[in-house]
Coordinates of C-alpha atoms and ligand atoms in Angstrom, one line a residue:
M13 CA 0.0 0.0 0.0
S14 CA 1.6 3.4 -1.0
D15 CA 1.1 6.5 1.2
K16 CA -0.3 8.3 -1.9
R17 CA -4.0 9.4 -1.5
F18 CA -6.7 9.8 -4.2
V19 CA -8.9 12.8 -3.3
L20 CA -12.6 13.0 -4.3
T21 CA -14.8 15.9 -3.6
N22 CA -18.3 15.2 -2.2
P23 CA -20.6 17.5 -4.3
D24 CA -23.2 17.6 -1.5
D25 CA -21.0 19.4 1.0
Q26 CA -17.7 20.0 -0.9
S27 CA -16.0 17.9 1.7
S28 CA -12.8 16.0 0.5
V29 CA -12.8 12.2 0.5
E30 CA -9.2 10.9 0.7
L31 CA -8.7 7.3 -0.5
P32 CA -5.5 5.2 -0.3
L33 CA -3.9 4.3 -3.6
I34 CA -2.7 0.7 -4.1
S35 CA 0.1 -0.1 -6.5
G36 CA 1.1 -3.6 -7.8
S37 CA 4.5 -4.7 -9.2
V38 CA 3.6 -3.5 -12.7
G39 CA 0.5 -2.0 -14.3
P40 CA -2.2 0.5 -13.2
S41 CA -2.6 1.5 -9.6
A42 CA -6.0 1.2 -7.8
V43 CA -8.0 3.4 -5.5
D44 CA -8.9 1.5 -2.4
I45 CA -12.6 2.2 -1.9
G46 CA -13.1 -0.5 0.7
A47 CA -14.0 2.1 3.4
L48 CA -15.9 4.4 1.1
Y49 CA -19.5 3.3 2.0
K50 CA -18.7 2.8 5.7
K51 CA -17.2 6.3 6.1
H52 CA -19.1 8.3 3.4
G53 CA -22.3 6.3 2.7
I54 CA -21.6 6.1 -1.0
F55 CA -21.0 3.3 -3.5
T56 CA -18.9 3.2 -6.7
Y57 CA -20.7 2.1 -9.9
D58 CA -19.0 0.0 -12.6
P59 CA -21.3 -2.4 -14.4
G60 CA -19.2 -5.1 -16.2
F61 CA -16.3 -4.1 -13.9
V62 CA -14.6 -2.2 -16.7
S63 CA -12.4 -0.2 -14.2
T64 CA -12.6 -2.4 -11.2
A65 CA -9.9 -4.6 -9.7
S66 CA -11.7 -7.3 -7.8
C67 CA -8.6 -8.6 -6.0
S68 CA -4.8 -8.5 -6.1
S69 CA -3.1 -11.5 -7.8
A70 CA 0.4 -12.6 -8.7
I71 CA -0.6 -15.2 -11.3
T72 CA -1.1 -13.4 -14.7
Y73 CA -0.5 -9.9 -16.0
I74 CA -2.1 -8.4 -19.1
D75 CA -1.3 -5.1 -20.7
G76 CA -4.2 -4.7 -23.2
E77 CA -2.7 -1.6 -24.9
Q78 CA 0.6 -3.3 -25.6
G79 CA -0.8 -6.8 -26.2
I80 CA 1.3 -8.3 -23.4
L81 CA 0.5 -11.5 -21.5
L82 CA 2.7 -12.8 -18.7
Y83 CA 2.2 -16.0 -16.7
R84 CA 4.0 -15.5 -13.4
G85 CA 6.2 -12.9 -15.2
Y86 CA 7.1 -15.1 -18.2
P87 CA 5.9 -13.9 -21.6
V88 CA 3.4 -16.3 -23.1
E89 CA 5.3 -16.2 -26.4
Q90 CA 8.4 -17.7 -24.7
L91 CA 6.3 -20.3 -22.9
A92 CA 4.5 -21.2 -26.1
E93 CA 7.8 -21.7 -27.9
K94 CA 9.9 -23.4 -25.1
S95 CA 7.6 -24.9 -22.5
S96 CA 4.8 -27.6 -22.2
F97 CA 1.3 -27.4 -20.9
L98 CA 2.1 -29.4 -17.7
E99 CA 5.2 -27.3 -17.0
V100 CA 3.1 -24.1 -17.5
T101 CA 0.5 -25.8 -15.2
Y102 CA 3.1 -26.2 -12.5
L103 CA 4.3 -22.6 -13.0
L104 CA 0.8 -21.2 -12.7
L105 CA 0.0 -23.3 -9.6
K106 CA 3.3 -23.0 -7.8
G107 CA 4.7 -19.6 -9.1
E108 CA 8.0 -20.9 -10.3
L109 CA 9.2 -23.1 -13.2
P110 CA 9.8 -26.7 -11.9
T111 CA 13.2 -28.4 -11.8
K112 CA 13.5 -31.6 -13.8
P113 CA 12.7 -33.8 -10.8
E114 CA 9.8 -31.6 -9.8
L115 CA 8.3 -31.7 -13.3
E116 CA 8.7 -35.5 -13.5
S117 CA 7.0 -35.9 -10.1
F118 CA 4.2 -33.5 -11.0
T119 CA 3.7 -35.3 -14.4
H120 CA 3.5 -38.7 -12.6
T121 CA 1.0 -37.2 -10.1
I122 CA -1.3 -35.9 -12.8
Q123 CA -1.1 -39.1 -14.8
Y124 CA -2.1 -41.1 -11.8
H125 CA -5.3 -39.1 -11.2
T126 CA -6.7 -39.2 -14.8
M127 CA -9.1 -42.1 -14.1
I128 CA -12.6 -41.2 -12.9
K129 CA -14.7 -43.3 -10.5
E130 CA -16.3 -46.2 -12.5
T131 CA -19.8 -45.2 -11.3
L132 CA -19.3 -41.7 -12.8
K133 CA -19.7 -43.3 -16.2
Y134 CA -23.4 -43.9 -15.5
F135 CA -24.0 -40.2 -15.1
F136 CA -23.7 -39.8 -18.9
R137 CA -26.5 -42.3 -19.5
G138 CA -28.9 -39.8 -18.2
F139 CA -28.1 -37.4 -21.1
H140 CA -29.7 -37.7 -24.5
H141 CA -27.0 -38.7 -27.1
D142 CA -27.1 -35.1 -28.5
A143 CA -26.7 -33.3 -25.2
H144 CA -24.2 -30.4 -25.6
P145 CA -20.9 -31.5 -24.2
M146 CA -20.5 -28.3 -22.1
S147 CA -23.7 -29.2 -20.3
M148 CA -22.4 -32.7 -19.6
L149 CA -19.0 -31.3 -18.5
S150 CA -20.4 -28.9 -16.0
S151 CA -22.8 -31.5 -14.6
V152 CA -20.3 -34.3 -14.2
V153 CA -17.6 -31.9 -12.8
S154 CA -20.1 -30.7 -10.2
S155 CA -20.9 -34.3 -9.4
L156 CA -17.2 -34.9 -8.4
S157 CA -18.0 -33.0 -5.2
A158 CA -20.1 -36.1 -4.3
F159 CA -17.1 -38.4 -4.6
Y160 CA -14.3 -36.5 -2.9
H161 CA -16.1 -34.8 0.0
D162 CA -13.7 -36.4 2.5
T163 CA -10.6 -34.7 1.0
T164 CA -11.9 -31.2 0.3
D165 CA -11.1 -29.3 3.5
I166 CA -10.5 -26.1 1.6
Y167 CA -8.5 -24.7 4.5
D168 CA -6.0 -27.6 4.4
P169 CA -3.3 -26.9 1.8
V170 CA -2.8 -30.7 1.3
D171 CA -6.5 -31.1 0.3
R172 CA -6.3 -28.0 -1.9
D173 CA -3.4 -29.6 -3.8
M174 CA -5.2 -32.9 -4.1
F175 CA -8.2 -31.1 -5.5
A176 CA -6.0 -29.3 -8.0
W177 CA -4.3 -32.5 -9.3
R178 CA -7.6 -34.3 -9.5
I179 CA -9.5 -31.7 -11.5
I180 CA -6.7 -30.9 -13.9
A181 CA -6.1 -34.7 -14.5
K182 CA -9.7 -35.6 -14.9
M183 CA -11.0 -32.9 -17.2
P184 CA -9.7 -34.6 -20.4
T185 CA -11.2 -37.9 -19.2
I186 CA -14.6 -36.4 -18.6
A187 CA -14.4 -34.4 -21.8
A188 CA -13.6 -37.5 -23.8
A189 CA -16.4 -39.4 -22.2
A190 CA -18.8 -36.6 -23.2
Y191 CA -17.6 -36.8 -26.8
K192 CA -17.9 -40.6 -26.8
H193 CA -21.4 -40.3 -25.5
N194 CA -22.3 -37.9 -28.3
I195 CA -21.0 -40.3 -30.9
G196 CA -22.3 -43.5 -29.3
Q197 CA -18.9 -45.1 -28.9
P198 CA -17.5 -46.8 -25.8
F199 CA -15.6 -44.7 -23.3
I200 CA -11.8 -45.2 -23.5
Y201 CA -9.8 -45.4 -20.3
P202 CA -6.7 -43.1 -19.9
R203 CA -3.2 -44.5 -20.2
N204 CA -0.5 -43.6 -17.8
D205 CA 2.3 -44.1 -20.4
L206 CA 1.0 -41.2 -22.5
D207 CA 1.6 -37.5 -22.0
Y208 CA -1.3 -35.2 -21.2
C209 CA -2.3 -34.3 -24.8
S210 CA -1.5 -37.7 -26.4
N211 CA -3.7 -39.3 -23.7
L212 CA -6.5 -36.9 -24.6
L213 CA -6.3 -37.8 -28.3
H214 CA -6.2 -41.5 -27.3
M215 CA -9.4 -41.2 -25.2
F216 CA -11.1 -39.1 -27.9
F217 CA -10.3 -41.1 -31.0
S218 CA -9.2 -44.6 -30.2
V219 CA -11.7 -47.5 -30.4
P220 CA -11.5 -51.0 -28.8
A221 CA -11.8 -52.6 -32.3
E222 CA -8.4 -51.5 -33.6
P223 CA -5.1 -49.9 -32.7
Y224 CA -5.0 -46.0 -32.8
Q225 CA -1.8 -44.2 -33.9
I226 CA -1.4 -40.9 -32.0
D227 CA -0.2 -38.1 -34.4
P228 CA 2.6 -36.2 -32.6
V229 CA 1.7 -33.1 -34.7
A230 CA -1.8 -33.1 -33.2
A231 CA -0.5 -33.7 -29.7
E232 CA 2.0 -30.9 -30.0
A233 CA -0.7 -28.5 -31.5
L234 CA -3.0 -29.3 -28.6
D235 CA -0.3 -28.7 -26.0
L236 CA 0.4 -25.3 -27.5
L237 CA -3.3 -24.4 -27.6
F238 CA -3.6 -25.4 -23.9
I239 CA -0.7 -23.3 -22.9
L240 CA -2.3 -20.3 -24.6
H241 CA -5.7 -20.9 -22.9
A242 CA -4.4 -21.8 -19.4
D243 CA -5.1 -18.4 -17.7
H244 CA -6.1 -14.9 -18.3
E245 CA -6.4 -13.0 -15.0
Q246 CA -9.9 -12.0 -13.9
N247 CA -12.0 -13.0 -16.9
A248 CA -15.6 -13.8 -16.5
S249 CA -15.2 -17.5 -15.7
T250 CA -12.2 -17.1 -13.4
S251 CA -14.1 -14.3 -11.5
T252 CA -17.1 -16.7 -11.3
V253 CA -14.8 -19.4 -9.7
R254 CA -13.4 -16.8 -7.3
L255 CA -16.9 -15.5 -6.3
A256 CA -18.4 -19.0 -5.9
G257 CA -15.2 -20.2 -4.0
S258 CA -15.4 -17.2 -1.7
S259 CA -18.5 -18.7 -0.1
G260 CA -16.5 -21.7 1.0
T261 CA -18.3 -24.0 -1.4
N262 CA -17.0 -27.4 -2.5
P263 CA -14.2 -26.6 -5.0
Y264 CA -15.6 -28.9 -7.7
A265 CA -18.9 -27.0 -7.5
A266 CA -16.9 -23.7 -7.9
I267 CA -15.2 -25.1 -11.1
A268 CA -18.5 -26.2 -12.5
A269 CA -19.7 -22.6 -12.1
G270 CA -16.7 -21.4 -14.0
I271 CA -17.5 -24.0 -16.8
S272 CA -21.0 -22.5 -17.1
A273 CA -19.7 -18.9 -17.3
L274 CA -17.1 -19.9 -20.0
W275 CA -19.8 -21.5 -22.1
G276 CA -21.3 -18.1 -23.1
P277 CA -20.6 -16.9 -26.7
A278 CA -19.3 -13.6 -25.4
H279 CA -16.6 -15.6 -23.6
G280 CA -15.2 -19.1 -24.2
G281 CA -18.2 -20.1 -26.3
A282 CA -16.9 -17.7 -29.0
N283 CA -14.6 -20.4 -30.5
E284 CA -17.6 -22.5 -31.4
A285 CA -19.5 -19.4 -32.6
V286 CA -16.6 -18.4 -34.9
L287 CA -16.8 -21.6 -36.8
E288 CA -20.6 -21.3 -37.1
M289 CA -20.1 -17.7 -38.3
L290 CA -17.5 -18.7 -40.9
A291 CA -19.8 -21.5 -42.1
E292 CA -22.7 -19.0 -42.4
I293 CA -20.5 -16.5 -44.3
G294 CA -19.6 -19.3 -46.6
S295 CA -17.4 -17.5 -49.1
V296 CA -15.1 -14.5 -49.4
K297 CA -17.6 -12.7 -51.6
E298 CA -20.1 -12.6 -48.7
I299 CA -17.6 -11.0 -46.3
D300 CA -18.6 -7.4 -47.0
K301 CA -22.3 -8.2 -46.2
Y302 CA -21.4 -9.6 -42.8
I303 CA -18.9 -6.8 -42.0
A304 CA -21.8 -4.4 -42.7
R305 CA -24.1 -6.4 -40.4
A306 CA -21.4 -6.3 -37.6
K307 CA -21.3 -2.5 -37.8
D308 CA -25.1 -2.1 -37.9
K309 CA -26.4 -1.0 -34.5
N310 CA -29.8 -2.5 -35.3
D311 CA -28.3 -5.9 -36.1
S312 CA -27.4 -8.1 -33.2
F313 CA -24.8 -9.9 -35.4
R314 CA -21.2 -9.5 -34.1
L315 CA -18.0 -10.6 -35.6
M316 CA -17.3 -13.6 -33.3
G317 CA -13.7 -13.9 -32.3
F318 CA -13.2 -10.2 -32.7
G319 CA -12.9 -7.6 -29.9
H320 CA -11.8 -7.9 -26.3
R321 CA -12.6 -6.2 -23.0
V322 CA -8.9 -5.8 -22.2
Y323 CA -6.9 -6.1 -25.4
K324 CA -7.1 -2.9 -27.5
N325 CA -4.3 -4.3 -29.6
Y326 CA -3.8 -7.7 -31.2
D327 CA -4.4 -10.5 -28.7
P328 CA -0.9 -12.1 -28.4
R329 CA -2.4 -15.5 -28.2
A330 CA -4.3 -15.0 -31.5
K331 CA -1.0 -13.9 -33.1
I332 CA 0.6 -17.2 -32.1
I333 CA -2.4 -19.4 -33.1
R334 CA -2.6 -17.6 -36.5
Q335 CA 1.0 -18.5 -37.2
M336 CA 0.3 -22.0 -35.9
C337 CA -2.6 -22.5 -38.2
H338 CA -0.4 -22.5 -41.3
K339 CA 2.2 -24.9 -39.7
V340 CA -0.3 -27.4 -38.3
L341 CA -2.6 -27.5 -41.3
E342 CA 0.4 -28.0 -43.6
K343 CA 1.8 -30.8 -41.4
L344 CA -1.7 -32.4 -41.4
G345 CA -1.9 -32.0 -45.1
K346 CA -4.9 -29.6 -44.8
Q347 CA -3.0 -26.4 -45.8
D348 CA -5.7 -25.3 -48.3
D349 CA -8.6 -25.4 -45.7
P350 CA -11.1 -23.0 -47.1
L351 CA -12.1 -21.9 -43.6
L352 CA -8.6 -20.6 -42.9
E353 CA -8.6 -18.7 -46.2
L354 CA -12.0 -17.2 -45.3
A355 CA -10.8 -16.3 -41.8
L356 CA -7.6 -14.6 -43.1
R357 CA -9.6 -12.6 -45.7
L358 CA -12.2 -11.6 -43.0
E359 CA -9.4 -10.4 -40.7
E360 CA -7.7 -8.5 -43.5
I361 CA -10.9 -6.7 -44.5
A362 CA -12.1 -6.0 -41.0
L363 CA -8.7 -4.5 -39.9
K364 CA -8.8 -2.0 -42.7
D365 CA -12.3 -0.9 -41.9
D366 CA -12.6 2.3 -39.8
Y367 CA -15.3 0.9 -37.5
F368 CA -13.0 -1.9 -36.3
V369 CA -9.9 0.4 -36.3
E370 CA -11.6 3.2 -34.2
K371 CA -13.1 0.7 -31.7
K372 CA -9.8 -1.2 -31.6
L373 CA -11.4 -4.5 -32.4
Y374 CA -8.8 -7.1 -33.2
P375 CA -9.0 -10.9 -33.5
N376 CA -8.9 -12.6 -30.1
V377 CA -7.8 -16.0 -28.9
D378 CA -11.0 -17.6 -30.2
F379 CA -10.8 -16.4 -33.8
Y380 CA -8.3 -19.0 -35.1
S381 CA -8.3 -21.7 -32.5
G382 CA -11.4 -23.5 -33.9
I383 CA -9.7 -23.9 -37.3
I384 CA -7.0 -26.0 -35.6
Y385 CA -9.4 -27.9 -33.4
K386 CA -11.4 -28.8 -36.6
A387 CA -8.2 -29.9 -38.4
L388 CA -7.5 -32.2 -35.5
G389 CA -10.9 -33.8 -36.0
I390 CA -12.5 -32.2 -32.9
P391 CA -16.2 -31.4 -33.6
T392 CA -17.3 -27.7 -33.2
N393 CA -19.5 -28.4 -30.1
M394 CA -16.4 -29.6 -28.3
F395 CA -14.3 -26.4 -28.9
T396 CA -15.4 -24.7 -25.6
V397 CA -14.8 -28.0 -23.8
M398 CA -11.2 -27.8 -25.0
F399 CA -11.0 -24.3 -23.7
A400 CA -12.3 -25.4 -20.3
I401 CA -9.7 -28.2 -20.0
A402 CA -6.9 -25.7 -20.4
R403 CA -8.6 -23.0 -18.3
S404 CA -9.2 -25.4 -15.4
V405 CA -5.5 -24.7 -14.5
G406 CA -6.2 -20.9 -14.2
W407 CA -9.4 -21.4 -12.3
V408 CA -7.6 -23.7 -9.8
A409 CA -4.6 -21.3 -9.5
H410 CA -6.8 -18.4 -8.7
W411 CA -9.0 -20.4 -6.4
Q412 CA -5.9 -21.6 -4.5
E413 CA -4.5 -18.0 -4.4
M414 CA -7.7 -16.7 -2.9
L415 CA -8.2 -19.5 -0.4
S416 CA -4.6 -19.2 0.8
D417 CA -5.1 -15.5 1.6
P418 CA -6.0 -15.2 5.3
A419 CA -7.9 -11.9 4.5
M420 CA -10.3 -13.7 2.1
R421 CA -13.9 -12.9 2.7
I422 CA -17.1 -13.7 0.8
G423 CA -17.6 -11.5 -2.3
R424 CA -20.8 -9.5 -2.0
P425 CA -21.2 -6.5 -4.4
R426 CA -23.8 -3.8 -3.8
Q427 CA -26.1 -2.0 -6.3
V428 CA -27.7 1.3 -7.2
Y429 CA -31.4 0.6 -6.5
T430 CA -33.8 1.9 -9.2
G431 CA -37.0 0.1 -8.2
A432 CA -40.1 1.4 -6.4
P433 CA -39.5 3.3 -3.1
H434 CA -41.5 2.2 0.0
R435 CA -45.2 1.5 -0.6
D436 CA -47.9 -0.3 1.4
Y437 CA -49.7 -3.5 0.3
Q438 CA -53.1 -2.9 -1.3
P439 CA -55.9 -5.5 -1.0
I440 CA -56.9 -6.9 -4.4
S441 CA -60.3 -5.2 -4.2
K442 CA -58.4 -1.8 -4.3
R443 CA -56.0 -2.6 -7.3
Ligands
SDX17 C1 -12.6 -14.5 -24.4 O1 -11.9 -11.5 -20.5 C2 -11.1 -12.4 -21.1 O2 -9.9 -12.3 -20.8 C3 -11.7 -13.4 -22.0 C4 -10.8 -14.3 -22.8 C5 -10.1 -15.3 -21.8 O3 -9.0 -15.8 -22.2 O4 -10.6 -15.6 -20.7 O5 -9.8 -13.6 -23.5 C6 -11.5 -15.2 -23.7 O6 -13.7 -14.5 -24.0 C7 -12.3 -13.7 -25.7 C8 -13.6 -12.9 -26.2 C9 -14.5 -13.9 -27.0 N1 -15.7 -13.3 -27.4 C10 -16.0 -12.9 -28.7 O7 -15.2 -13.0 -29.6 C11 -17.4 -12.4 -28.9 C12 -17.4 -11.2 -29.8 N2 -16.8 -10.1 -29.1 C13 -17.7 -9.2 -28.4 O8 -18.9 -9.7 -28.0 C14 -16.9 -8.2 -27.4 O9 -15.9 -7.7 -28.1 C15 -16.5 -8.8 -26.1 C16 -17.5 -9.5 -25.3 C17 -15.3 -9.7 -26.3 C18 -16.0 -7.6 -25.3 O10 -17.1 -6.8 -25.0 P1 -17.0 -5.4 -24.2 O11 -15.6 -5.2 -23.7 O12 -18.1 -5.3 -23.3 O13 -17.1 -4.4 -25.4 P2 -18.4 -3.8 -25.9 O14 -19.4 -4.9 -26.1 O15 -18.8 -2.7 -25.1 O16 -17.9 -3.3 -27.4 C19 -17.4 -2.0 -27.5 C20 -17.9 -1.5 -28.9 C21 -19.4 -1.6 -29.0 O17 -19.8 -0.6 -29.9 P3 -20.4 0.7 -29.2 O18 -21.6 0.3 -28.4 O19 -19.3 1.4 -28.4 O20 -20.8 1.6 -30.4 O21 -17.4 -2.4 -29.9 C22 -18.5 -3.1 -30.5 C23 -19.7 -3.0 -29.6 O22 -20.9 -3.0 -30.4 N3 -18.0 -4.5 -30.7 C24 -18.2 -5.2 -31.8 C25 -17.6 -6.4 -31.5 N4 -17.1 -6.4 -30.3 C26 -17.3 -5.2 -29.8 N5 -18.8 -5.0 -33.0 C27 -18.8 -6.0 -33.9 N6 -18.3 -7.2 -33.7 C28 -17.6 -7.4 -32.5 N7 -17.1 -8.6 -32.3

């Protein structure tokens, strides 16, 4: 806490209201308004939390103007090039890159928690075969709280670690089970001899009837996508996990709440919506019509995968995924995918249009990711599930950071009331 003060003038009586200024290690400072209501009987107002810091955190830093994203201080570009998803997972959870023995031990721990309770498989039978996999994921993850209630003392760091390992390890297994349920194939058990992403491909695409050859290009592409989706400071789903977790609820239930928040097309659901949008646009010659619709205030159509609450520059993750598209599609022999061609042309036209330039609307992480998922054989309705697998790491890291803070208290925002003032009940005969 600095000794600098932010001074507000109360218009009612011209009195000065001095508020402390809080500075972090890098990035904007914040005015500490915690005592404002108690001392001055006034709230602050910030729907959508555009200018509100809900907490302090040491996990991820974003500079939206410069297009900078740091995980525990390391640029995401360096981690994407040199690290692996499980190493980044360790970094986000523990705050430091692991030594070789630490990474080997952590990898072994995650591998040995990938199986789910056998009875959990029967939960899927309650869903119709065409249930959206995000609905199955949030339901089944929430049901984990019924299996591990004896090891979820959220105030015990040992239990907090066990929860972290279990949820991160089991997300791919549950995701694959949802996919297999959709396509009517038998569930495939995880294998402890495979790395995280190869295991996911194995559980998604192998069948008991014949051997399945894991494509290392696909596993490497998934690993990179998961690194890029692992965390993103106080986004809607992470804030949901923090708020749910602040009540002391079962951590699996808090993660299920985060999955539900991520599902929305304004958030993680955008990657699925981008592919649907590209399919609707259909061809390059239709682009101008859809750009016009995106600019039309009377048309609810938005360019999915474009714009961001924080990035007012190119999303650094989108830049990496865009480059990755060419490399992965070429390695998979799908370099002339018409969807990529359409997406590239759409971006080129939009970024020259004054509307997008003035509003600083650039492609975000969701604009290109679906093109790679599709090339890997993952169906569109599973794209947000893939996002959730990776983001479970960020959700857990923020939940742990919040729970290990002795000053943690339940989140309970206030409001500006606009409803009817006091009035007395009238009998129906007088209405
Ligand atoms: C993710 O928060 C995170 O960090 C999220 C995320 C993460 O890793 O967790 O990065 C992942 O969710 C990425 C965003 C995915 N969503 C989409 O791609 C959906 C399309 N984008 C928009 O709906 C929108 O840009 C948001 C939701 C992403 C951001 O919304 P904001 O910050 O509330 O901005 P806004 O809606 O107020 O838009 C500002 C202006 C508006 O015009 P005006 O009212 O000022 O005239 O820009 C316009 C909007 O109409 N606008 C768009 C647009 N996005 C914003 N116009 C056309 N197409 C778009 N995509």
